[in-house]
């Protein structure tokens, strides 16, 4: 296994052992559902209790630098904190699950996927539909200038053509205020 995959599997197994609901998003999910894109970190969305978060700190501390105050603040404000591997400086970003209905739905719809070269290593990934929706939402929030977010959404739409839950995409794109972006992305993929 490559170093990022080792971290991915290690942290996912740790989260599962601690009973912390999670899924992997960001470039890992984009690459799994669309076109591969290298990244310098791994993004986990987690929904821990304060006790579970404390247990996560104790489990990661021997190998990772973590700011305890950043973790407490992230839990209180549903924001983010990171863990940096002591030996390699590899970064893992932890996003505390938001409180909006889509945040709940997104975590509920996570899919288990095999990762790495060895059988038996699986992680929960954000679904392709929810990865598309989040990428389009971030594209909108960033003033529609992030080529990376746009290309990630397009690559997933193209790779998963005919296998996506279109009703889910329609419903949540309307609720998130990005239906126009989804239509534009679909049109661009259709024109390829």
mmCIF file of C-alpha atoms in Angstrom:
data_model
loop_
_atom_site.group_PDB
_atom_site.id
_atom_site.type_symbol
_atom_site.label_atom_id
_atom_site.label_comp_id
_atom_site.label_asym_id
_atom_site.label_seq_id
_atom_site.Cartn_x
_atom_site.Cartn_y
_atom_site.Cartn_z
ATOM 1 C CA UNK A 1 0.000 0.000 0.000
ATOM 2 C CA UNK A 2 1.111 3.553 -0.610
ATOM 3 C CA UNK A 3 1.621 5.860 2.342
ATOM 4 C CA UNK A 4 -1.634 7.853 1.832
ATOM 5 C CA UNK A 5 -3.579 4.589 1.507
ATOM 6 C CA UNK A 6 -1.991 3.281 4.707
ATOM 7 C CA UNK A 7 -3.116 6.420 6.553
ATOM 8 C CA UNK A 8 -6.579 6.184 4.990
ATOM 9 C CA UNK A 9 -7.061 2.581 6.100
ATOM 10 C CA UNK A 10 -5.482 3.129 9.531
ATOM 11 C CA UNK A 11 -7.664 6.131 10.413
ATOM 12 C CA UNK A 12 -10.848 4.570 8.969
ATOM 13 C CA UNK A 13 -10.289 1.414 11.021
ATOM 14 C CA UNK A 14 -9.646 3.535 14.107
ATOM 15 C CA UNK A 15 -12.860 5.541 13.595
ATOM 16 C CA UNK A 16 -14.841 2.336 13.151
ATOM 17 C CA UNK A 17 -13.289 0.775 16.249
ATOM 18 C CA UNK A 18 -14.263 3.885 18.253
ATOM 19 C CA UNK A 19 -17.803 3.858 16.811
ATOM 20 C CA UNK A 20 -17.425 7.301 15.219
ATOM 21 C CA UNK A 21 -19.658 7.782 12.164
ATOM 22 C CA UNK A 22 -17.523 8.959 9.241
ATOM 23 C CA UNK A 23 -16.922 9.002 5.545
ATOM 24 C CA UNK A 24 -14.042 10.037 3.323
ATOM 25 C CA UNK A 25 -14.578 12.969 0.973
ATOM 26 C CA UNK A 26 -12.372 15.420 -0.880
ATOM 27 C CA UNK A 27 -9.930 14.267 -3.525
ATOM 28 C CA UNK A 28 -10.062 10.645 -2.340
ATOM 29 C CA UNK A 29 -13.810 10.433 -3.054
ATOM 30 C CA UNK A 30 -13.416 12.421 -6.282
ATOM 31 C CA UNK A 31 -10.674 10.092 -7.474
ATOM 32 C CA UNK A 32 -12.617 6.961 -6.523
ATOM 33 C CA UNK A 33 -15.729 8.085 -8.397
ATOM 34 C CA UNK A 34 -14.162 10.057 -11.254
ATOM 35 C CA UNK A 35 -10.686 10.859 -12.490
ATOM 36 C CA UNK A 36 -7.637 10.388 -10.260
ATOM 37 C CA UNK A 37 -6.258 13.572 -8.729
ATOM 38 C CA UNK A 38 -3.248 13.662 -6.431
ATOM 39 C CA UNK A 39 -3.680 15.354 -3.085
ATOM 40 C CA UNK A 40 -1.502 16.189 -0.124
ATOM 41 C CA UNK A 41 -4.117 15.211 2.456
ATOM 42 C CA UNK A 42 -7.138 13.065 3.276
ATOM 43 C CA UNK A 43 -10.511 14.545 4.256
ATOM 44 C CA UNK A 44 -12.681 12.716 6.795
ATOM 45 C CA UNK A 45 -16.154 13.937 7.754
ATOM 46 C CA UNK A 46 -16.869 12.697 11.283
ATOM 47 C CA UNK A 47 -19.767 12.870 13.746
ATOM 48 C CA UNK A 48 -18.252 12.131 17.173
ATOM 49 C CA UNK A 49 -19.464 12.677 20.694
ATOM 50 C CA UNK A 50 -17.062 14.582 22.943
ATOM 51 C CA UNK A 51 -15.989 11.288 24.575
ATOM 52 C CA UNK A 52 -15.338 9.716 21.175
ATOM 53 C CA UNK A 53 -13.320 12.753 20.133
ATOM 54 C CA UNK A 54 -11.219 12.426 23.285
ATOM 55 C CA UNK A 55 -10.633 8.742 22.504
ATOM 56 C CA UNK A 56 -9.607 9.703 18.960
ATOM 57 C CA UNK A 57 -7.027 12.138 20.348
ATOM 58 C CA UNK A 58 -5.506 9.459 22.570
ATOM 59 C CA UNK A 59 -5.418 6.937 19.726
ATOM 60 C CA UNK A 60 -3.754 9.313 17.238
ATOM 61 C CA UNK A 61 -1.357 11.170 19.562
ATOM 62 C CA UNK A 62 1.471 8.640 19.487
ATOM 63 C CA UNK A 63 1.911 9.182 15.725
ATOM 64 C CA UNK A 64 0.251 12.512 14.959
ATOM 65 C CA UNK A 65 0.418 16.098 16.129
ATOM 66 C CA UNK A 66 -3.045 17.350 17.122
ATOM 67 C CA UNK A 67 -4.164 20.563 18.742
ATOM 68 C CA UNK A 68 -6.538 19.625 21.543
ATOM 69 C CA UNK A 69 -8.007 23.148 21.639
ATOM 70 C CA UNK A 70 -8.618 23.085 17.855
ATOM 71 C CA UNK A 71 -10.469 19.790 18.236
ATOM 72 C CA UNK A 72 -12.674 21.088 21.045
ATOM 73 C CA UNK A 73 -13.423 24.245 19.070
ATOM 74 C CA UNK A 74 -14.180 22.225 15.928
ATOM 75 C CA UNK A 75 -16.681 20.088 17.817
ATOM 76 C CA UNK A 76 -18.351 23.130 19.390
ATOM 77 C CA UNK A 77 -18.621 25.039 16.093
ATOM 78 C CA UNK A 78 -18.947 22.116 13.676
ATOM 79 C CA UNK A 79 -15.781 23.128 11.881
ATOM 80 C CA UNK A 80 -12.464 21.451 11.120
ATOM 81 C CA UNK A 81 -9.205 20.372 12.707
ATOM 82 C CA UNK A 82 -6.258 18.393 11.419
ATOM 83 C CA UNK A 83 -3.779 15.742 12.421
ATOM 84 C CA UNK A 84 -0.226 15.892 11.075
ATOM 85 C CA UNK A 85 1.871 12.747 10.996
ATOM 86 C CA UNK A 86 5.047 13.289 13.020
ATOM 87 C CA UNK A 87 7.452 11.465 10.687
ATOM 88 C CA UNK A 88 6.102 12.382 7.243
ATOM 89 C CA UNK A 89 4.099 15.601 7.832
ATOM 90 C CA UNK A 90 1.181 13.994 5.978
ATOM 91 C CA UNK A 91 -2.023 15.833 6.888
ATOM 92 C CA UNK A 92 -5.447 14.441 7.676
ATOM 93 C CA UNK A 93 -8.300 16.940 7.812
ATOM 94 C CA UNK A 94 -11.276 16.139 10.025
ATOM 95 C CA UNK A 95 -14.524 17.982 9.294
ATOM 96 C CA UNK A 96 -17.172 17.766 12.005
ATOM 97 C CA UNK A 97 -20.492 16.918 10.327
ATOM 98 C CA UNK A 98 -22.685 19.971 9.913
ATOM 99 C CA UNK A 99 -26.200 20.363 11.289
ATOM 100 C CA UNK A 100 -28.060 20.880 7.992
ATOM 101 C CA UNK A 101 -30.366 18.159 6.619
ATOM 102 C CA UNK A 102 -28.029 17.533 3.673
ATOM 103 C CA UNK A 103 -25.118 16.915 6.065
ATOM 104 C CA UNK A 104 -27.129 14.154 7.735
ATOM 105 C CA UNK A 105 -28.264 12.677 4.415
ATOM 106 C CA UNK A 106 -24.748 12.753 3.012
ATOM 107 C CA UNK A 107 -23.313 10.757 5.922
ATOM 108 C CA UNK A 108 -26.229 8.302 5.836
ATOM 109 C CA UNK A 109 -25.611 7.566 2.135
ATOM 110 C CA UNK A 110 -21.919 6.703 2.506
ATOM 111 C CA UNK A 111 -20.776 3.657 0.548
ATOM 112 C CA UNK A 112 -18.211 1.043 1.543
ATOM 113 C CA UNK A 113 -15.388 0.628 -0.942
ATOM 114 C CA UNK A 114 -12.279 -1.536 -1.105
ATOM 115 C CA UNK A 115 -9.012 0.423 -1.035
ATOM 116 C CA UNK A 116 -5.391 -0.551 -1.462
ATOM 117 C CA UNK A 117 -3.823 -3.688 -2.834
ATOM 118 C CA UNK A 118 -4.717 -6.074 -0.055
ATOM 119 C CA UNK A 119 -8.196 -7.597 0.126
ATOM 120 C CA UNK A 120 -10.248 -6.749 3.161
ATOM 121 C CA UNK A 121 -9.312 -3.080 3.483
ATOM 122 C CA UNK A 122 -12.456 -1.004 3.090
ATOM 123 C CA UNK A 123 -13.492 2.527 3.973
ATOM 124 C CA UNK A 124 -16.737 4.480 3.859
ATOM 125 C CA UNK A 125 -16.698 6.988 0.999
ATOM 126 C CA UNK A 126 -19.010 9.856 0.270
ATOM 127 C CA UNK A 127 -21.402 8.695 -2.486
ATOM 128 C CA UNK A 128 -20.727 9.863 -6.053
ATOM 129 C CA UNK A 129 -23.935 11.917 -6.055
ATOM 130 C CA UNK A 130 -23.080 13.682 -2.814
ATOM 131 C CA UNK A 131 -19.505 14.258 -3.952
ATOM 132 C CA UNK A 132 -20.863 15.967 -7.086
ATOM 133 C CA UNK A 133 -23.262 18.082 -5.033
ATOM 134 C CA UNK A 134 -20.559 19.150 -2.566
ATOM 135 C CA UNK A 135 -18.115 19.967 -5.360
ATOM 136 C CA UNK A 136 -20.741 22.150 -7.051
ATOM 137 C CA UNK A 137 -21.620 23.777 -3.735
ATOM 138 C CA UNK A 138 -17.932 24.605 -3.093
ATOM 139 C CA UNK A 139 -17.618 25.851 -6.668
ATOM 140 C CA UNK A 140 -20.546 28.235 -6.058
ATOM 141 C CA UNK A 141 -19.247 29.355 -2.656
ATOM 142 C CA UNK A 142 -15.868 30.151 -4.196
ATOM 143 C CA UNK A 143 -17.368 32.492 -6.775
ATOM 144 C CA UNK A 144 -17.417 29.794 -9.476
ATOM 145 C CA UNK A 145 -13.686 30.154 -10.044
ATOM 146 C CA UNK A 146 -12.244 26.855 -8.748
ATOM 147 C CA UNK A 147 -11.412 24.819 -11.821
ATOM 148 C CA UNK A 148 -10.486 21.895 -9.560
ATOM 149 C CA UNK A 149 -13.975 21.690 -7.984
ATOM 150 C CA UNK A 150 -15.664 22.023 -11.373
ATOM 151 C CA UNK A 151 -13.454 19.401 -13.049
ATOM 152 C CA UNK A 152 -13.960 16.977 -10.147
ATOM 153 C CA UNK A 153 -17.745 17.268 -10.543
ATOM 154 C CA UNK A 154 -17.510 16.814 -14.322
ATOM 155 C CA UNK A 155 -15.246 13.766 -14.048
ATOM 156 C CA UNK A 156 -17.651 12.021 -11.662
ATOM 157 C CA UNK A 157 -20.666 12.859 -13.829
ATOM 158 C CA UNK A 158 -18.848 11.420 -16.851
ATOM 159 C CA UNK A 159 -17.467 8.306 -15.136
ATOM 160 C CA UNK A 160 -20.734 7.400 -13.383
ATOM 161 C CA UNK A 161 -23.031 8.265 -16.298
ATOM 162 C CA UNK A 162 -26.137 6.065 -16.189
ATOM 163 C CA UNK A 163 -25.429 4.855 -12.633
ATOM 164 C CA UNK A 164 -26.276 7.975 -10.630
ATOM 165 C CA UNK A 165 -29.376 8.499 -8.502
ATOM 166 C CA UNK A 166 -30.794 11.321 -10.615
ATOM 167 C CA UNK A 167 -33.754 11.949 -8.279
ATOM 168 C CA UNK A 168 -31.328 12.501 -5.388
ATOM 169 C CA UNK A 169 -29.236 14.884 -7.497
ATOM 170 C CA UNK A 170 -32.332 16.828 -8.570
ATOM 171 C CA UNK A 171 -33.788 17.133 -5.070
ATOM 172 C CA UNK A 172 -30.633 18.216 -3.300
ATOM 173 C CA UNK A 173 -29.322 20.462 -6.068
ATOM 174 C CA UNK A 174 -32.565 22.449 -5.738
ATOM 175 C CA UNK A 175 -32.366 22.531 -1.934
ATOM 176 C CA UNK A 176 -28.706 23.596 -2.022
ATOM 177 C CA UNK A 177 -29.368 26.275 -4.656
ATOM 178 C CA UNK A 178 -27.076 24.726 -7.255
ATOM 179 C CA UNK A 179 -29.570 23.218 -9.724
ATOM 180 C CA UNK A 180 -28.328 25.600 -12.416
ATOM 181 C CA UNK A 181 -24.749 24.403 -11.910
ATOM 182 C CA UNK A 182 -25.816 20.761 -12.068
ATOM 183 C CA UNK A 183 -27.659 21.442 -15.338
ATOM 184 C CA UNK A 184 -24.614 23.237 -16.747
ATOM 185 C CA UNK A 185 -22.289 20.407 -15.691
ATOM 186 C CA UNK A 186 -24.589 17.764 -17.196
ATOM 187 C CA UNK A 187 -24.710 19.702 -20.455
ATOM 188 C CA UNK A 188 -20.946 20.036 -20.565
ATOM 189 C CA UNK A 189 -20.520 16.277 -19.991
ATOM 190 C CA UNK A 190 -23.155 15.486 -22.640
ATOM 191 C CA UNK A 191 -21.229 17.598 -25.144
ATOM 192 C CA UNK A 192 -18.038 15.551 -24.661
#
